[in-house]
Structure formats: C-alpha cells, structure tokens
Coordinates of C-alpha atoms in Angstrom, one line a residue:
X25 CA -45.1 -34.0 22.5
X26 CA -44.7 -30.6 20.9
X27 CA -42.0 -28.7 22.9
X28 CA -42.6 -24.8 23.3
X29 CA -39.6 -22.5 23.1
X30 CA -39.7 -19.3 25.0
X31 CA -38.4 -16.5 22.6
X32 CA -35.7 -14.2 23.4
X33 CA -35.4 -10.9 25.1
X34 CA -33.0 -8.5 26.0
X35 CA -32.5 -6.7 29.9
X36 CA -30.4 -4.6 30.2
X37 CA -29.9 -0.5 32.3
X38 CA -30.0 1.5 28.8
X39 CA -33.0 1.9 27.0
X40 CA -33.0 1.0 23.7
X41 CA -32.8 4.1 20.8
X42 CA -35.2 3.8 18.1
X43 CA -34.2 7.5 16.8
X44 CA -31.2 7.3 13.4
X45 CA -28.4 8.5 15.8
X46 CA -29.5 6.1 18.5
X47 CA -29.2 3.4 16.5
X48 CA -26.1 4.2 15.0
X49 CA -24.0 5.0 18.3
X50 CA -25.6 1.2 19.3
X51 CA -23.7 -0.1 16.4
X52 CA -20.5 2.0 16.9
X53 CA -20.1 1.1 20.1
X54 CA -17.8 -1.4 18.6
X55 CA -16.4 -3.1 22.0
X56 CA -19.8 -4.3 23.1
X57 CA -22.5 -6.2 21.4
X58 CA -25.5 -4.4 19.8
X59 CA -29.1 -5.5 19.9
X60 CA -32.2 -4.8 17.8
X61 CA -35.1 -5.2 20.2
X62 CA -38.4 -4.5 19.1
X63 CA -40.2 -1.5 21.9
X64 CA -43.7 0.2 22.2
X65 CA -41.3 2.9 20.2
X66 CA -40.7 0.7 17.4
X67 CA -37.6 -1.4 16.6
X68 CA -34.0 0.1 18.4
X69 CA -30.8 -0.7 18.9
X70 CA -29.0 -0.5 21.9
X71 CA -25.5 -2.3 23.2
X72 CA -24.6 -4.2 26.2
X73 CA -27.3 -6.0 28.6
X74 CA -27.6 -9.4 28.4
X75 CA -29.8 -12.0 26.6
X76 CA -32.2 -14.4 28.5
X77 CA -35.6 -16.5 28.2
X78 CA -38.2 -15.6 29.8
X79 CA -41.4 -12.6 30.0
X80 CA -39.2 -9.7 31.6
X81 CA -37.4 -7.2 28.8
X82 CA -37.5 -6.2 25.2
X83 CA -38.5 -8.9 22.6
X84 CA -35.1 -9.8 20.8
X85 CA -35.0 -9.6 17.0
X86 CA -31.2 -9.8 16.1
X87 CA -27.7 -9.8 17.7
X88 CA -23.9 -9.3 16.8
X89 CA -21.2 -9.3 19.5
X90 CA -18.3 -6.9 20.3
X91 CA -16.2 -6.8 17.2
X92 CA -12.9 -4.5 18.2
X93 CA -10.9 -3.4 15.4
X94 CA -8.2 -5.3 15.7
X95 CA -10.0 -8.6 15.5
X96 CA -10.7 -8.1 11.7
X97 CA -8.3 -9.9 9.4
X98 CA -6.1 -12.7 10.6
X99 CA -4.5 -12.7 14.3
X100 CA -1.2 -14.7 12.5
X101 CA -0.8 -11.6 10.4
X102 CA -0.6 -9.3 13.6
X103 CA 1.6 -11.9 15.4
X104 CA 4.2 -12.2 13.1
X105 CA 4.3 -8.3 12.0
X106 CA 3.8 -7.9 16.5
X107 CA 1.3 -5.1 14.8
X108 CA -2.4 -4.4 16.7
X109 CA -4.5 -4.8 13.2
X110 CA -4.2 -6.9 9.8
X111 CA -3.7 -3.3 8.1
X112 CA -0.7 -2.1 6.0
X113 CA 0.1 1.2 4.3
X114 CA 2.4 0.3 1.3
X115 CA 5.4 2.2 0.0
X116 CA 5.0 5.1 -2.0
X117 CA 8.0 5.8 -3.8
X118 CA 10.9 8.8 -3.8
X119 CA 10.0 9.2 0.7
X120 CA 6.3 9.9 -0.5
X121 CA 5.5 7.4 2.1
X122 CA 7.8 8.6 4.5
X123 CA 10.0 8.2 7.7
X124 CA 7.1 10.6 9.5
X125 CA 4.5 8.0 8.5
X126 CA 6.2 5.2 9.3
X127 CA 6.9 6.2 12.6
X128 CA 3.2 7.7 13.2
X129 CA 1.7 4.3 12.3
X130 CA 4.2 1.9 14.0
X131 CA 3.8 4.2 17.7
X132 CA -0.6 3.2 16.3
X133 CA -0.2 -0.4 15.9
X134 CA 0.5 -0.5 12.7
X135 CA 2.8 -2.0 9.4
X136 CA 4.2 0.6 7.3
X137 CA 6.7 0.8 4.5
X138 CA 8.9 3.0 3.9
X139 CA 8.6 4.4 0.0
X140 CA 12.3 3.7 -0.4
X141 CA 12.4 3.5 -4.2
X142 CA 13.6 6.3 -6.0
X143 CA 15.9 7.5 -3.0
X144 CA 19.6 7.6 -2.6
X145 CA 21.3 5.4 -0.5
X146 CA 22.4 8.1 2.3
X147 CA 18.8 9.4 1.9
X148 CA 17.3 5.5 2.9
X149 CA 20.3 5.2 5.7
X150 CA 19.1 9.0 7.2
X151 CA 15.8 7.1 7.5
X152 CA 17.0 3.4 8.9
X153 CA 18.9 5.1 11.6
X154 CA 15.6 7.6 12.9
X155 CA 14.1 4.0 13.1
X156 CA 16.6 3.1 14.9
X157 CA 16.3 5.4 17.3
X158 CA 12.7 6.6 17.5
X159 CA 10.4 3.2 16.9
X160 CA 12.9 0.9 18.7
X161 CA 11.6 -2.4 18.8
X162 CA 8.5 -1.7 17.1
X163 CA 7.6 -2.9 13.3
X164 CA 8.1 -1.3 9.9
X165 CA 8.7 -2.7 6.6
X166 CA 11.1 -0.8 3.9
X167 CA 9.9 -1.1 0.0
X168 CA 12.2 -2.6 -2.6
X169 CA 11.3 -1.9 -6.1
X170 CA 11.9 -4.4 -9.1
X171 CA 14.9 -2.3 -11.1
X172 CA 15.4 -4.4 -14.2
X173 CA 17.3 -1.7 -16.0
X174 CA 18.9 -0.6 -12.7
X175 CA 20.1 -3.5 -11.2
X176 CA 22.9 -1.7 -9.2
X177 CA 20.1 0.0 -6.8
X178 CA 18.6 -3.5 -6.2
X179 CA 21.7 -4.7 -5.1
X180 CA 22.8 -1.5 -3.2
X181 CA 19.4 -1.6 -1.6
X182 CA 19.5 -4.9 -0.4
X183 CA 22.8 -4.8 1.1
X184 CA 21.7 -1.8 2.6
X185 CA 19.0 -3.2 4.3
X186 CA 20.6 -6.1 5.4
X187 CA 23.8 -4.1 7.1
X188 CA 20.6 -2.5 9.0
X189 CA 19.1 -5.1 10.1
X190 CA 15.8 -3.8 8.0
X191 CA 13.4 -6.6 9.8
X192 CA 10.9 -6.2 6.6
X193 CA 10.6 -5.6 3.3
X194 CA 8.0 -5.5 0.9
X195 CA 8.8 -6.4 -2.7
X196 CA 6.8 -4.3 -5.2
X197 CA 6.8 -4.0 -9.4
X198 CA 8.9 -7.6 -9.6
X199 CA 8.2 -9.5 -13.5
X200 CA 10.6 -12.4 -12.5
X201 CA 13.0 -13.2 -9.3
X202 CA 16.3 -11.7 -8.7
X203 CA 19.3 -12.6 -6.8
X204 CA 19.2 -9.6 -5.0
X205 CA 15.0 -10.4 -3.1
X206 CA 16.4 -13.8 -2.9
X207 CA 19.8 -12.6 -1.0
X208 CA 17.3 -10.3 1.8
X209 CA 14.9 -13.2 2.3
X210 CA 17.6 -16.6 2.1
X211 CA 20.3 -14.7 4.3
X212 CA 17.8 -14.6 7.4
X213 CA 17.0 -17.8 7.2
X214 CA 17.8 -20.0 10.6
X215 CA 16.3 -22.5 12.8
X216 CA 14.3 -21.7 16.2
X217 CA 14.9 -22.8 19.8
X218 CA 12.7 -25.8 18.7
X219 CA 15.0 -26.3 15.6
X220 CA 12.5 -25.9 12.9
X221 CA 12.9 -23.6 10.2
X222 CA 12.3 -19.8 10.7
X223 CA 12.2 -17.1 8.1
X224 CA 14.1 -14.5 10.0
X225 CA 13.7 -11.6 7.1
X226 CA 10.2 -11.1 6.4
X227 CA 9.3 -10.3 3.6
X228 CA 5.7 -9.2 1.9
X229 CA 5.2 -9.5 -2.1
X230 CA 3.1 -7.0 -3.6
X231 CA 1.7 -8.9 -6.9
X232 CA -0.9 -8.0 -9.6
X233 CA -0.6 -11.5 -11.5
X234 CA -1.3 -14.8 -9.9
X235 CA 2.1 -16.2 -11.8
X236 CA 4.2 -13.8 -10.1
X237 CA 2.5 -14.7 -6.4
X238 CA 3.2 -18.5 -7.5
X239 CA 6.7 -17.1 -7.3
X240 CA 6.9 -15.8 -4.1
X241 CA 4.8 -18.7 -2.9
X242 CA 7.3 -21.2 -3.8
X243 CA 10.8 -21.4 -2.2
X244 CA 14.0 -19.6 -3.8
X245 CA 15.1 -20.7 -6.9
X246 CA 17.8 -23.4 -6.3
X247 CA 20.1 -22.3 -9.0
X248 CA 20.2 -18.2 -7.7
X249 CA 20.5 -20.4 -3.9
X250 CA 23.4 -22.3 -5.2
X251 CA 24.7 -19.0 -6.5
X252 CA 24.6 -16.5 -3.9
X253 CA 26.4 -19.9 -1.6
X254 CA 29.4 -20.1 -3.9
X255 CA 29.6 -16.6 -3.7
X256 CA 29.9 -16.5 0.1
X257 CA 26.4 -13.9 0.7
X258 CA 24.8 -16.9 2.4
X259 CA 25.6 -19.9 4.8
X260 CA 25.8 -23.4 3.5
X261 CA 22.8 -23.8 6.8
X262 CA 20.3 -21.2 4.9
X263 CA 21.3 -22.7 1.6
X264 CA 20.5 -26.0 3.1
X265 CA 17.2 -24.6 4.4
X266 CA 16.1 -22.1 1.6
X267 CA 13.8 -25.7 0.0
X268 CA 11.6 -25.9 2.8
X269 CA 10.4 -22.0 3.3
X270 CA 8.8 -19.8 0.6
X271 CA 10.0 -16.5 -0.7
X272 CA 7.1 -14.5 1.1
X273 CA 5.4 -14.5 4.4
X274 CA 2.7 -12.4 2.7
X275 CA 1.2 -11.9 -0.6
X276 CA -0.1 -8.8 -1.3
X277 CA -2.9 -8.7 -4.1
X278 CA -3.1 -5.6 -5.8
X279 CA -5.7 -4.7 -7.6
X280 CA -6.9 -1.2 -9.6
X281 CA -4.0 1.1 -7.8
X282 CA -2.2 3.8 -7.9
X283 CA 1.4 4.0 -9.2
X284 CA 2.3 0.4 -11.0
X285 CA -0.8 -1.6 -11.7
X286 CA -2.5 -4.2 -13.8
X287 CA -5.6 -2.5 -12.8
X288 CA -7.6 -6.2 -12.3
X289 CA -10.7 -5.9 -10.1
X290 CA -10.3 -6.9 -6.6
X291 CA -12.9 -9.0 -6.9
X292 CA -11.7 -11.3 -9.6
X293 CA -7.7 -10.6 -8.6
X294 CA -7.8 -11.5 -4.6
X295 CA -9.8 -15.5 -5.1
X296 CA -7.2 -16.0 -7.9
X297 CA -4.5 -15.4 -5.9
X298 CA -6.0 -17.2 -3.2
X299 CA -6.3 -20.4 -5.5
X300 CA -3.0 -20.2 -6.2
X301 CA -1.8 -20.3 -2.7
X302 CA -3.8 -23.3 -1.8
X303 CA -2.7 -25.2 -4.4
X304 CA 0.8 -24.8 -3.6
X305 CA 0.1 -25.1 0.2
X306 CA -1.7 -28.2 -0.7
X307 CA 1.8 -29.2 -2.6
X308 CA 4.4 -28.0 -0.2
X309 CA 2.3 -28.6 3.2
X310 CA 4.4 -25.3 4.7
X311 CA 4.2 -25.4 8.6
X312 CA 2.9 -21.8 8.3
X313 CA 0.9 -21.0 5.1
X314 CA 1.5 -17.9 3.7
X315 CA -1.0 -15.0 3.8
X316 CA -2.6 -13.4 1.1
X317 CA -3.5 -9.9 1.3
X318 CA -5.7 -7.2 -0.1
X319 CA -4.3 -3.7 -2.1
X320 CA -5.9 -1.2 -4.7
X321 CA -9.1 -0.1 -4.7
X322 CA -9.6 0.5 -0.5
X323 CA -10.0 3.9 0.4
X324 CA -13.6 3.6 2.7
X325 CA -14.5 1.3 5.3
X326 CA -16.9 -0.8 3.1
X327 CA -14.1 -1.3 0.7
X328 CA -12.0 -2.8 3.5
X329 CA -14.7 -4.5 4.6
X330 CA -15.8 -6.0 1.6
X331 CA -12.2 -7.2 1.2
X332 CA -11.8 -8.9 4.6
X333 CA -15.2 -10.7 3.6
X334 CA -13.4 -12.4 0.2
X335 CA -10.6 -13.6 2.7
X336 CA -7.8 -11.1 3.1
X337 CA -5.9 -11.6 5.5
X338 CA -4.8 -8.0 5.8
X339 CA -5.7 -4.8 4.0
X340 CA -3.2 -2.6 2.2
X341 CA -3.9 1.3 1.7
X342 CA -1.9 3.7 -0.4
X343 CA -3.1 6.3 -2.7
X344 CA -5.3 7.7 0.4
X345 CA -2.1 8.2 3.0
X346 CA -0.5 10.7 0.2
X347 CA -2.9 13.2 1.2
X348 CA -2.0 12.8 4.5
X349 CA 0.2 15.5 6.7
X350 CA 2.7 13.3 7.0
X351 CA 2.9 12.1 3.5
X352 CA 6.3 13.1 1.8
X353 CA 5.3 15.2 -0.8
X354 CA 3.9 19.1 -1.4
X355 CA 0.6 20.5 0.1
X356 CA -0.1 21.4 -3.2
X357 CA 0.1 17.9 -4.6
X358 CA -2.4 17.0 -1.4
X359 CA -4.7 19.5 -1.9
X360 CA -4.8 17.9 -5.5
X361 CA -5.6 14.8 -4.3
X362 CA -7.9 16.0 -1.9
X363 CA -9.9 17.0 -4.9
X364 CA -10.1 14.1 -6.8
X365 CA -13.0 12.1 -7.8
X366 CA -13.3 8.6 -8.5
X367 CA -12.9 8.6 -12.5
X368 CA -9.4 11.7 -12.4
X369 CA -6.9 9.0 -12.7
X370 CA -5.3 7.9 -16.0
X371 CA -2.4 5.3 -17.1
X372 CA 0.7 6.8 -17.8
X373 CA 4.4 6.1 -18.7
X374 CA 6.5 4.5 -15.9
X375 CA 10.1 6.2 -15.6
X376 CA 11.7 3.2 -14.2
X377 CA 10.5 0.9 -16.9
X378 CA 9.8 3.4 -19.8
X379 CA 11.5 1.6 -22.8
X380 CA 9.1 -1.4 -22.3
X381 CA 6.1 0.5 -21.8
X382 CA 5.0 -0.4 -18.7
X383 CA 2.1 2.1 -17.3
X384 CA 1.3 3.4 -14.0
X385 CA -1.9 5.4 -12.6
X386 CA -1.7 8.8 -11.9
X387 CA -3.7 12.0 -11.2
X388 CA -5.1 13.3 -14.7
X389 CA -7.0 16.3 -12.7
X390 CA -5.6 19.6 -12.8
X391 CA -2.4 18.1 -14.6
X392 CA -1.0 17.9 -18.0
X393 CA 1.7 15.0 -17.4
X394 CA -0.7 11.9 -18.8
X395 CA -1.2 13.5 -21.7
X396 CA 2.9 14.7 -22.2
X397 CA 4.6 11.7 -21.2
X398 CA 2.5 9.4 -23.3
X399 CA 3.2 12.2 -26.3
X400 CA 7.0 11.4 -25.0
X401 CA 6.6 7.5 -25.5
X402 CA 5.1 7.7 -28.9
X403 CA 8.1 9.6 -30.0
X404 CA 10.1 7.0 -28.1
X405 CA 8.4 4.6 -30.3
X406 CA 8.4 6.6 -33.7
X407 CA 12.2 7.7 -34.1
X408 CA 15.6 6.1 -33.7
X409 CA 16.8 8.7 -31.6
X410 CA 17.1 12.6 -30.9
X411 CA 18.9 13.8 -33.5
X412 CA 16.2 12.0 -35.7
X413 CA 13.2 14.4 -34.6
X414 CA 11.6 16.6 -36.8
X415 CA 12.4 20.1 -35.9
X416 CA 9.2 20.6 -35.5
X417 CA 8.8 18.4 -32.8
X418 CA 12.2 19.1 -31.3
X419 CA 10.8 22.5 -30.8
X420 CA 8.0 21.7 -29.4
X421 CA 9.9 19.4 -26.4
X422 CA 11.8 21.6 -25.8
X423 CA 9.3 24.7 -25.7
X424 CA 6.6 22.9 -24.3
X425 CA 7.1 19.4 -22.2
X426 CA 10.8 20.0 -20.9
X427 CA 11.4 23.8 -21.0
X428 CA 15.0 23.3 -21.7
X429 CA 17.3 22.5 -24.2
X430 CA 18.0 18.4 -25.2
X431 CA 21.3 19.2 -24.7
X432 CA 20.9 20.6 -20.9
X433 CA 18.9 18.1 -20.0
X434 CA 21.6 14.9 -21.5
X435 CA 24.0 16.6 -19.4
X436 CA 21.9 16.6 -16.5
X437 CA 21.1 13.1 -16.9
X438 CA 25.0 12.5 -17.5
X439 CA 25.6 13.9 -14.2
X440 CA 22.8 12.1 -12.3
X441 CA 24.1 8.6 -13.6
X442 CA 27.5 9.1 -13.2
X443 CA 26.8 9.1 -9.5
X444 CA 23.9 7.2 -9.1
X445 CA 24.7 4.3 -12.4
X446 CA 27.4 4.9 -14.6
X447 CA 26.5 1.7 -16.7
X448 CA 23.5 3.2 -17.6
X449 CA 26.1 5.7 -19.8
X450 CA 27.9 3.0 -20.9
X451 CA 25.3 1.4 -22.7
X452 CA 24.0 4.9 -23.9
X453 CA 27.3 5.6 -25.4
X454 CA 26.3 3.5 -28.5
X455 CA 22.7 3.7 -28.8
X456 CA 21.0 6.9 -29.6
X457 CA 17.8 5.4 -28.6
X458 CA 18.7 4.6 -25.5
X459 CA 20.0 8.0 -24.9
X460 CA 16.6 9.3 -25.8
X461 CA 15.1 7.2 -23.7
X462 CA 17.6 8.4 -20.6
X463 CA 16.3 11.8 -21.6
X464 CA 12.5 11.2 -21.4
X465 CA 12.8 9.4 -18.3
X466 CA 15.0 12.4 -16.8
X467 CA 11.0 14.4 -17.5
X468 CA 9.4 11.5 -16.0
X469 CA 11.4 11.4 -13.2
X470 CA 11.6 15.2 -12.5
X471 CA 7.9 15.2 -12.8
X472 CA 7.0 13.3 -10.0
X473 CA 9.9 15.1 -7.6
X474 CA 8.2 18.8 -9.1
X475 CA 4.9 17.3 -7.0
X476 CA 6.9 16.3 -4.1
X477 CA 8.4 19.6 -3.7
X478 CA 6.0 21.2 -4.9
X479 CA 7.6 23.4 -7.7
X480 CA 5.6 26.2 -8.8
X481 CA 6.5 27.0 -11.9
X482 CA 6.2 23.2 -13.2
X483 CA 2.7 22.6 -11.5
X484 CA 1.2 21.7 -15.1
X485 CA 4.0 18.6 -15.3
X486 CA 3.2 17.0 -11.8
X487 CA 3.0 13.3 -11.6
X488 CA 1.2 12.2 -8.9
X489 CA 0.5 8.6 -8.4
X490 CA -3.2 8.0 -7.4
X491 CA -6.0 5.3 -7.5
X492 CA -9.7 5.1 -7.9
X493 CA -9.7 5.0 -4.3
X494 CA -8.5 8.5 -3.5
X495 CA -11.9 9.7 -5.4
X496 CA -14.2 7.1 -2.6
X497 CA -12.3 8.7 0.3
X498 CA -12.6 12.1 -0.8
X499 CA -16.3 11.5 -1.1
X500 CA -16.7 9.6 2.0
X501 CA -15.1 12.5 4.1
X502 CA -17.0 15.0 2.9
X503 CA -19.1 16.6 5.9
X504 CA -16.0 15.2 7.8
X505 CA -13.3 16.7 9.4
X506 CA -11.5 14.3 7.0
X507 CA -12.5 16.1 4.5
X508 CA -10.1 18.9 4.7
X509 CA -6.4 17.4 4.1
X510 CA -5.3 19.7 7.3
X511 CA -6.5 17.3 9.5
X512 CA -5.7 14.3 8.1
X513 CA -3.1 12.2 10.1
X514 CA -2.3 8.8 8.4
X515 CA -3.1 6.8 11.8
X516 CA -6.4 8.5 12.1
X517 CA -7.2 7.8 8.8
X518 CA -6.4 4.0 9.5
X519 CA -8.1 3.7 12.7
X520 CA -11.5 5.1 11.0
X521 CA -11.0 3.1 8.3
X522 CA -10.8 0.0 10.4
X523 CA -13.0 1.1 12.9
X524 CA -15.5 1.8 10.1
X525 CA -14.7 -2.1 8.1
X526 CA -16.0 -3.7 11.8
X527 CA -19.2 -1.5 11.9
X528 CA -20.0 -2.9 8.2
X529 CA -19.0 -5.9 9.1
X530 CA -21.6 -6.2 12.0
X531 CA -24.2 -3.8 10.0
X532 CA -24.0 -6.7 7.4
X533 CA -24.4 -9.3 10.0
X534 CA -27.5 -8.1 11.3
X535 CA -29.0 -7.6 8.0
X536 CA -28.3 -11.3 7.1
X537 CA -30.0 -12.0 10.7
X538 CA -32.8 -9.6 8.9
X539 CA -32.5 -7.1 11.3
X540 CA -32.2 -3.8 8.4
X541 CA -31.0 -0.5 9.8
X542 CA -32.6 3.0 9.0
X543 CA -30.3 4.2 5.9
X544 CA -29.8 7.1 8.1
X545 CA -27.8 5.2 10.4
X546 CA -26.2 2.8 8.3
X547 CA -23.1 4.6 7.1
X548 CA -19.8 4.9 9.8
X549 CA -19.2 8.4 10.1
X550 CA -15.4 9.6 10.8
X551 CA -15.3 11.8 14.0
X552 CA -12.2 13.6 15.7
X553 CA -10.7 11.1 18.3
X554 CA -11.3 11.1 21.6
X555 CA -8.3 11.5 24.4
X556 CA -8.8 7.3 24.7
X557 CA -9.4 6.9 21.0
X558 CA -6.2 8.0 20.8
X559 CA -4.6 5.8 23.4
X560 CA -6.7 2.8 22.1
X561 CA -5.1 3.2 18.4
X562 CA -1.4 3.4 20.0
X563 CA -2.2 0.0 21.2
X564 CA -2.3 1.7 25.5
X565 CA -5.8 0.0 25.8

C-alpha cells in the first residue's frame, strides 16, 4: 500500500518577505528560526511561526533554527574560560592589546589577552591590579612570549603572574618548552572536591607547527618537573600530578598572521593540528580533551565561519582589534591599518629573535621599515661587526635607517639593558657581532614603539604588525559604520563578527537544504547596536 505524505507548510502572524531586505532581516533574526516558503509573490523568507502538515499556510521549502551567537564553537570552551562565546582576541605585544580592551571585552563576554610582551614589569603590574579592581571575577588571559635570548623576562613574567594570581595565560612564539611555561601551568595544579586532577592555571598555546602543539598536548616534561620540585617552585602533590594533565587547555592554530607567523593556510594548518590532538588523546585518554582553536587569517564573518565549520573550537582575532579605539597604539598607526588591503603586508625581521632570523608580518603600506630592517639583517649577516662596515654603509645607517650616531644608539641600548637585562652586556662585552646585533634590534624595537606613540618625525620607520586579514575587514566594512576606525570598539567588532559567522552558518545551511538566497541578501551587513544589542553582547540577556 503506497503511503501519501502530506508536505509541509509554514503558519505563522508575519507574512513572509520576498523583497532582498526581507529576506535578509529573516535570516538575521538570529534568535528565531527562518523559513523559505514559497508565496503567490515568489519564494520568501520569514522567521518564527511554526511548521505543520496539512492544506492551511505557505508551502515549506527549507528550514534552519535559532542559532544565537554564542552557540557557535564549543560550549566546554565557554565553560572553562566562564566566557558567553568560543571567541578570543590574542595578545598584541608592547600593551597594543591593552588593559582598555581587555576590560571592554571581558564586561562583553569575552577572552582577551593582555599584549604583555615587550612591557616592563611595573607596566604589566599597573595593568594586573586595574583587573583586579575593575573586571573582578570576570576572565582575561595575559600573553607570555617565548624569550630565548631573554630568558630573565620569562622568568620575571611568570613569577609575576603567578604572585597575581593571573588565572590565564596564553603562550605565544615558543620553539621548545621552558621551565618558566612549565612553572605557571605545573604550580596550579590540584585536585577537585571530587579528587580528580584539575589544572588550576589555564593556559592557551598559540602554535603555527603541529610539533610544537604535540608539545603542549602532552604533559610537562618530567625532567624540568623534577627540577622546578628540587628547587622548591612546586609541591611534591603537583609534581606527583603534572603526568596525568597536559601543558594546555587550548591549542591555538595560527595560521597566515600578523606579527610572528609561519604563514601556513588555515586550511591545511587547523586538520593538522587537529590530527595531532587525537592521536595523543587517543594515547593519553585525558578526562578532558584539549581544544584546538582557530587564529590568522579571520577578520570577516565568513572567515570565522568557515573556521568553526573545519572544527575550531574557538576563534582567535588579532590584527583587526589594532584598529580599534581601544587598541594601544597611535591613531595614526590605525588609520594605517584602516587603509590596508589584503596583499600590504610583508615578512620582516623579528627584534626579539633577530640574530636567528626569525620573520614577522607587518604593514608594508605607507611604510619603509620592511624594506630597512631586512637591509639591517643582511648587514647583520655580511660583516663581523660595526666597526667592520664600510663607511659607506655606516653613513648611510646612520643618515638614513637610525638618524643617529652608532655610538648614541650603543649607549642607549647600554642603558636599556642595564635595567631591563644586564646579561645581555655581558655577553656583548666580547662579541662585536653581538653588539651589532643589540644595535639593530634597539631600531627594531624603537620602530614598533614610534607607531604606538605615534611619533611624527619617524612615521617612515613604523612597524606595525598586521595580517591578510586586516585587508578582508577593511573591505567588508566599507559602506559600514565600521568602516571609519572612529567607531570601531573591539566588542562591537566581535559581536558582528560572531553575529555575522551564525548568519553564514545558517545561510549555508539552507543552501545545502537547496534553498539559495538572492545575492543581495546573502552578505551580513554590520549595523550600529541597538540599546539591547548592547546588553545582549555584555551577556544581560
């Protein structure tokens, strides 16, 4: 007996819109589900009403339900961070990522680190103690860079954080383990009211290599464990239980980025890295798997999107909250960045890891520091030290790239590490090379502080760390009031771009359903909040 099935139709009080704005306030209308109905109009869109069989309402062609914001990524990932959405905005180094944005986001349901590499220790206190007292109780993470030619500021960093109380830190630019990531995460180490083993110190691993995530993926090191016991910086309990937790809660896999980067392709970088935690999940059977994240390369909501849809857990933005009022660093610099397209970025010279020639991206628009500090390196690389430079070319440093005298800038850099590293003279004493290279790092350096202050008069020598995706966002704003940097605040920027990733997210559904949207409606379009847009992104609603 052949059995007849009664098709599908929607009822509902709207009517449905068939007219390119219709449809797209249908799909917007995020906290209800949207429906393509086919009308005597043609086919619309509308949201809410209800689904039934039978002859009354609107013949039903596709459906996707309500998909809030902060349902995207994974709910463990808000739970542990006690965050509203699986979204992050990383460090930014020398405060460019600042107290101000930290606090914005936290108050907006949001992680945010704090760019504490690059920053004197009573400069990361000043900022510890305002989130002491103004985000009480409410998360934040605080960013600890890999220093392997500075390893007193790892150390003095980490003890910092830990006299603090920091309650997160994310670990960024590491090539290897050090005792000083292993002391933050092993010293929180306890046991819960149910006496399993608790982490206590989160901490988040931002990695461009899948060998360096296997790292963080696997517990401490037993040797540096056994170390840091015998030197009394951890209990014989956490030493005890430092085998059966990894280093990381998350893993953070970034991809073409500003600042440090390997510039792999999300695409190929983020299943990699994925791999590699399930095969050591598979091996160490952790009660609770670590995450694996998504950075570099996400400045739109399709980008995030597309990155929740390879399986990140969370998504990571960076080089799009510099241009941001509260970022830390010049107008001028934003207003730069503001400017940028998706190909003015170039690689390089790193300051904090110049002698091994380790790259990061930065703006190449409207500035001349690519092109000088890789002239710097190549003189690194050529000559044994200062004194062995053509006059020629001493002339032109001095004239052209560092406007001074080598023998002002040496002191300068002899009084900044006498404060700050006095090893770092130490081993300079002896080696003319590596006093050369303390004197193209002091350019480096100075660049990148010229942009945060903006300094006038060096505006040609700004180093401004920027991605691909600064280029997308720029060119997604435009017609926005995103556009102008003015009115971009870092949470609204994260609530559109989340808002934005669950509109794709459902637009793509519907397509796979074979319901296709007018291309007139099929892009989410940034608009000021609303009084309860506002109160929905600080978590009130």
């Amino acid at each position: 007996m052949n059995t007849v099935h009664t098709p599908l139709r929607w009822q509902g009080e709207s009517y449905p819109g068939t007219a390119p704005n219709d449809v797209y306030g249908a799909l917007a209308d995020l906290e209800r589900p949207c429906f393509v109905v086919r009308t005597e109009r043609g086919v619309g869109a509308v949201s809410g009403g209800r689904v039934s069989r039978g002859a009354d309402g609107w013949p039903l062609l596709a459906g996707v339900p309500a998909l809030p914001p902060s349902q995207l990524g994974a709910a463990a990932f808000r739970a542990h961070h006690g965050v509203r959405y699986a979204y992050h905005a990383g460090a930014m180094a020398g405060g460019i990522a600042s107290a101000e944005m930290v606090i914005a986001l936290a108050r907006s349901g949001f992680l945010a680190s704090y760019g504490a590499a690059g920053q004197l220790p009573e400069t990361i206190e000043a900022a510890l103690l305002r989130f002491r007292d103004e985000i009480p109780g409410l998360p934040y993470a605080v960013n600890l860079i890999h220093s392997p030619h500075e390893e007193r500021l790892e150390r003095e960093a980490v003890e910092l954080f830990l006299r603090h109380r920091v309650p997160c830190v994310e670990a960024s630019a590491f090539l290897r383990l050090t005792p000083h990531v292993v002391r933050y995460r092993v010293s929180g180490f306890g046991r819960d009211e149910r006496g399993l083993p608790r982490a206590g110190n989160r901490l988040i691993a931002k990695v461009s290599r899948p060998e360096i995530a296997e790292l963080f993926l696997r517990p401490a090191p037993a040797d540096m464990v056994a170390e840091l016991l015998a030197g009394g910086l951890i209990s014989r309990e956490q030493a005890e239980l430092a085998p059966s937790l990894p280093m990381a809660d998350d893993i953070t896999a970034e991809a073409d980025s500003g600042g440090h980067t390997d510039r792999r392709p999300l695409m190929a970088l983020l299943p990699t890295v994925l791999r590699v935690r399930d095969k050591v999940q598979g091996e160490l059977g952790y009660a609770r798997p670590v995450r694996v994240g998504a950075a570099g390369g996400l400045g739109t909501p399709r980008a995030c999107a597309a990155a929740f849809v390879l399986g990140a857990a969370y998504v990571v933005t960076g080089s799009v909250n510099q241009s941001c009022l509260e970022a830390g660093t010049s107008r001028t610099a934003k207003e730069m960045l503001a400017d940028a397209g998706i190909a003015d970025c170039e690689m390089a010279p790193a300051a904090d890891m110049f002698e091994m020639g380790v790259e990061l991206q930065v703006l190449k628009k409207g500035t001349l520091f690519p092109l000088r500090a890789k002239r710097l390196y190549q003189l690194y690389q050529t000559y044994d030290g200062l004194e062995a430079l053509p006059e020629a070319e001493r002339a032109r440093l001095e004239t052209q790239i560092l406007r001074r005298p080598l023998e002002e800038v040496w002191e300068d850099c002899r009084t900044y590490f006498q404060r700050r590293d006095p090893d770092q003279l130490r081993r300079a004493a002896g080696s003319p090379k590596r006093r050369m290279a303390l004197v193209f790092r002091w350019y480096l350096g100075m660049a990148s502080r010229w942009a945060v202050t903006g300094e006038e008069s060096r505006s040609p020598d700004y180093q401004i760390w920027c991605g691909p995706a600064m280029g997308d966002f720029n060119d997604w704003a435009t017609g926005s009031y995103l556009k102008h940097p003015r009115n971009r605040r870092v949470a609204d920027v994260a609530h559109h771009l989340m808002a934005g990733a669950a509109f794709h997210t459902r637009l793509e559904d519907l397509a796979r359903a074979g319901a296709r949207m007018p291309t007139t409606a099929s892009d989410y379009r940034p608009a000021p909040l609303r009084p309860h847009d506002n109160a929905y992104a600080r978590g009130v609603l």
